[in-house]
Coordinates of C-alpha atoms in Angstrom, one line a residue:
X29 CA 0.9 -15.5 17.6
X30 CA -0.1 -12.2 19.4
X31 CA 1.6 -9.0 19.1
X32 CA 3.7 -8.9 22.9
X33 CA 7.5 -7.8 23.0
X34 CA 10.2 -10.1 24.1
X35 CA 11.2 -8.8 27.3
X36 CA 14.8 -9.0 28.7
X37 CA 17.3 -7.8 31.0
X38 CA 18.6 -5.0 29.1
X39 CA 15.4 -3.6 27.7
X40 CA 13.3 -3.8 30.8
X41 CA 13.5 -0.7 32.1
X42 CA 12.6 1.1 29.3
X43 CA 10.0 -1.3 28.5
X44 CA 8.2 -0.9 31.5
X45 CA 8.7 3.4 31.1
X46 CA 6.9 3.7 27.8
X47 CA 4.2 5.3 29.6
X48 CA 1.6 2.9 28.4
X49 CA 0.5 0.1 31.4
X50 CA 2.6 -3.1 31.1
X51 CA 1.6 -6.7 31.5
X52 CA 4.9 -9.0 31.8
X53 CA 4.6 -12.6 32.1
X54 CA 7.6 -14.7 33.8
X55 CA 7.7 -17.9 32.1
X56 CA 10.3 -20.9 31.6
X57 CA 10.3 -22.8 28.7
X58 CA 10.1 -26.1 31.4
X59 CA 6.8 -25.3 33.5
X60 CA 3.9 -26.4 32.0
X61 CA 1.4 -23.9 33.9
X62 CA 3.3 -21.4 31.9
X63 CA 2.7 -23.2 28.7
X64 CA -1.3 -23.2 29.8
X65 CA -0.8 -19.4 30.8
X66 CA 1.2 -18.4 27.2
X67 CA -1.5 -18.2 24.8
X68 CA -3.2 -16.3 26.9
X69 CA -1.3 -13.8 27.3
X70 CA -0.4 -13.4 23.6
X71 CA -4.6 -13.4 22.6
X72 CA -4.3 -10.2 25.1
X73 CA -1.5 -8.9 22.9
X74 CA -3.8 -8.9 20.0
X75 CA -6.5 -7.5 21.8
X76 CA -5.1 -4.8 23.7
X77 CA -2.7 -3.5 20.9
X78 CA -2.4 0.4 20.9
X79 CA -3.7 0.6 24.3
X80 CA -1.1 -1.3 26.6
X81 CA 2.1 -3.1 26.2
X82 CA 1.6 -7.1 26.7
X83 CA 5.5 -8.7 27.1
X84 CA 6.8 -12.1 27.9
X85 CA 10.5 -12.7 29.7
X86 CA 12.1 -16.1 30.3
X87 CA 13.3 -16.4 33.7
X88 CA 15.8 -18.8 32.5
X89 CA 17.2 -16.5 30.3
X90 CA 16.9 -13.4 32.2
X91 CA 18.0 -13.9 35.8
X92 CA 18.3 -10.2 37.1
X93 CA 15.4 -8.9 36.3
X94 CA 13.2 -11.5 38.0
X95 CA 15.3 -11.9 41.0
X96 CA 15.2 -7.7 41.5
X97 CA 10.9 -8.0 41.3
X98 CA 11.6 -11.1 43.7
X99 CA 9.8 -13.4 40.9
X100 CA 10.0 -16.9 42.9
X101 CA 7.7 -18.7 41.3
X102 CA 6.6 -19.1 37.8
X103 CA 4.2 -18.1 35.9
X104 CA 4.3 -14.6 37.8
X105 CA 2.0 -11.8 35.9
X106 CA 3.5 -8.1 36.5
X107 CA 1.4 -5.1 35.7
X108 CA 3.2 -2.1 35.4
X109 CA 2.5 1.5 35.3
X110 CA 5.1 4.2 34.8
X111 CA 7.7 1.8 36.0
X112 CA 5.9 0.6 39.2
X113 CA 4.1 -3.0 40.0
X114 CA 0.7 -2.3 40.3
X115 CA -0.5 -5.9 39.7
X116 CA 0.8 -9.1 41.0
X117 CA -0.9 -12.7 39.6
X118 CA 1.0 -16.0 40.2
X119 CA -0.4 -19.3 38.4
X120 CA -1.4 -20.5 35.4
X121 CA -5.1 -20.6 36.1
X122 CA -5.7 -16.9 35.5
X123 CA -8.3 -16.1 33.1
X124 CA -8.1 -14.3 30.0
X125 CA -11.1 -11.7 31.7
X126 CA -9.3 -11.4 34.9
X127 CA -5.7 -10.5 33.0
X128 CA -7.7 -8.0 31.2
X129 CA -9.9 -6.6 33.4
X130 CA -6.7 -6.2 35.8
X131 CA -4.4 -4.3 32.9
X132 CA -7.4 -2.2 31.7
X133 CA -7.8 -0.5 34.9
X134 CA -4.7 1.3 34.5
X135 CA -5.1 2.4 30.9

């Protein structure tokens, strides 16, 4: 299990303002691209610990947060930096160099 926060509507916005770039991943606990995506994502937790923040928020869940980014479909990868999208990647066939190469250009 990686090392990525559990992102929700009330700490968001000081999530994605810690200063360090942010990966989020929408998911739903239904959508099985998501469940191919997931592992991913928390592998990049591991690896990228210290340098960037790596968080996962269910859409079902959180509703406002998603809906204010305009988060339609799911999975949808946000990279943040100082509280702007940088970054937008939608499906689960994103690879684990991709995600990384994409975050790492904003540490």
């Amino acid at each position: 299990m990686g090392k990525y926060i559990v992102a929700t509507d009330d700490n968001f916005s000081e999530l994605i303002n810690s200063g360090k770039p942010v990966l989020v991943d929408f998911w739903a606990e239904w959508c099985g691209p998501c469940k191919m995506l997931g592992p991913i994502v928390e592998e990049l937790a591991d690896e990228l610990e210290g340098q960037a923040i790596v968080a996962k928020m269910d859409v079902d869940a959180n509703t406002n947060v998603p809906a204010s980014l305009g988060v339609r479909s799911i999975p949808t990868i946000l990279i943040f930096q100082n509280g702007v999208v940088k970054e937008k990647l939608v499906g689960g066939n994103i690879p684990k160099s991709q995600l990384a190469q994409t975050l790492l250009k904003y540490v």
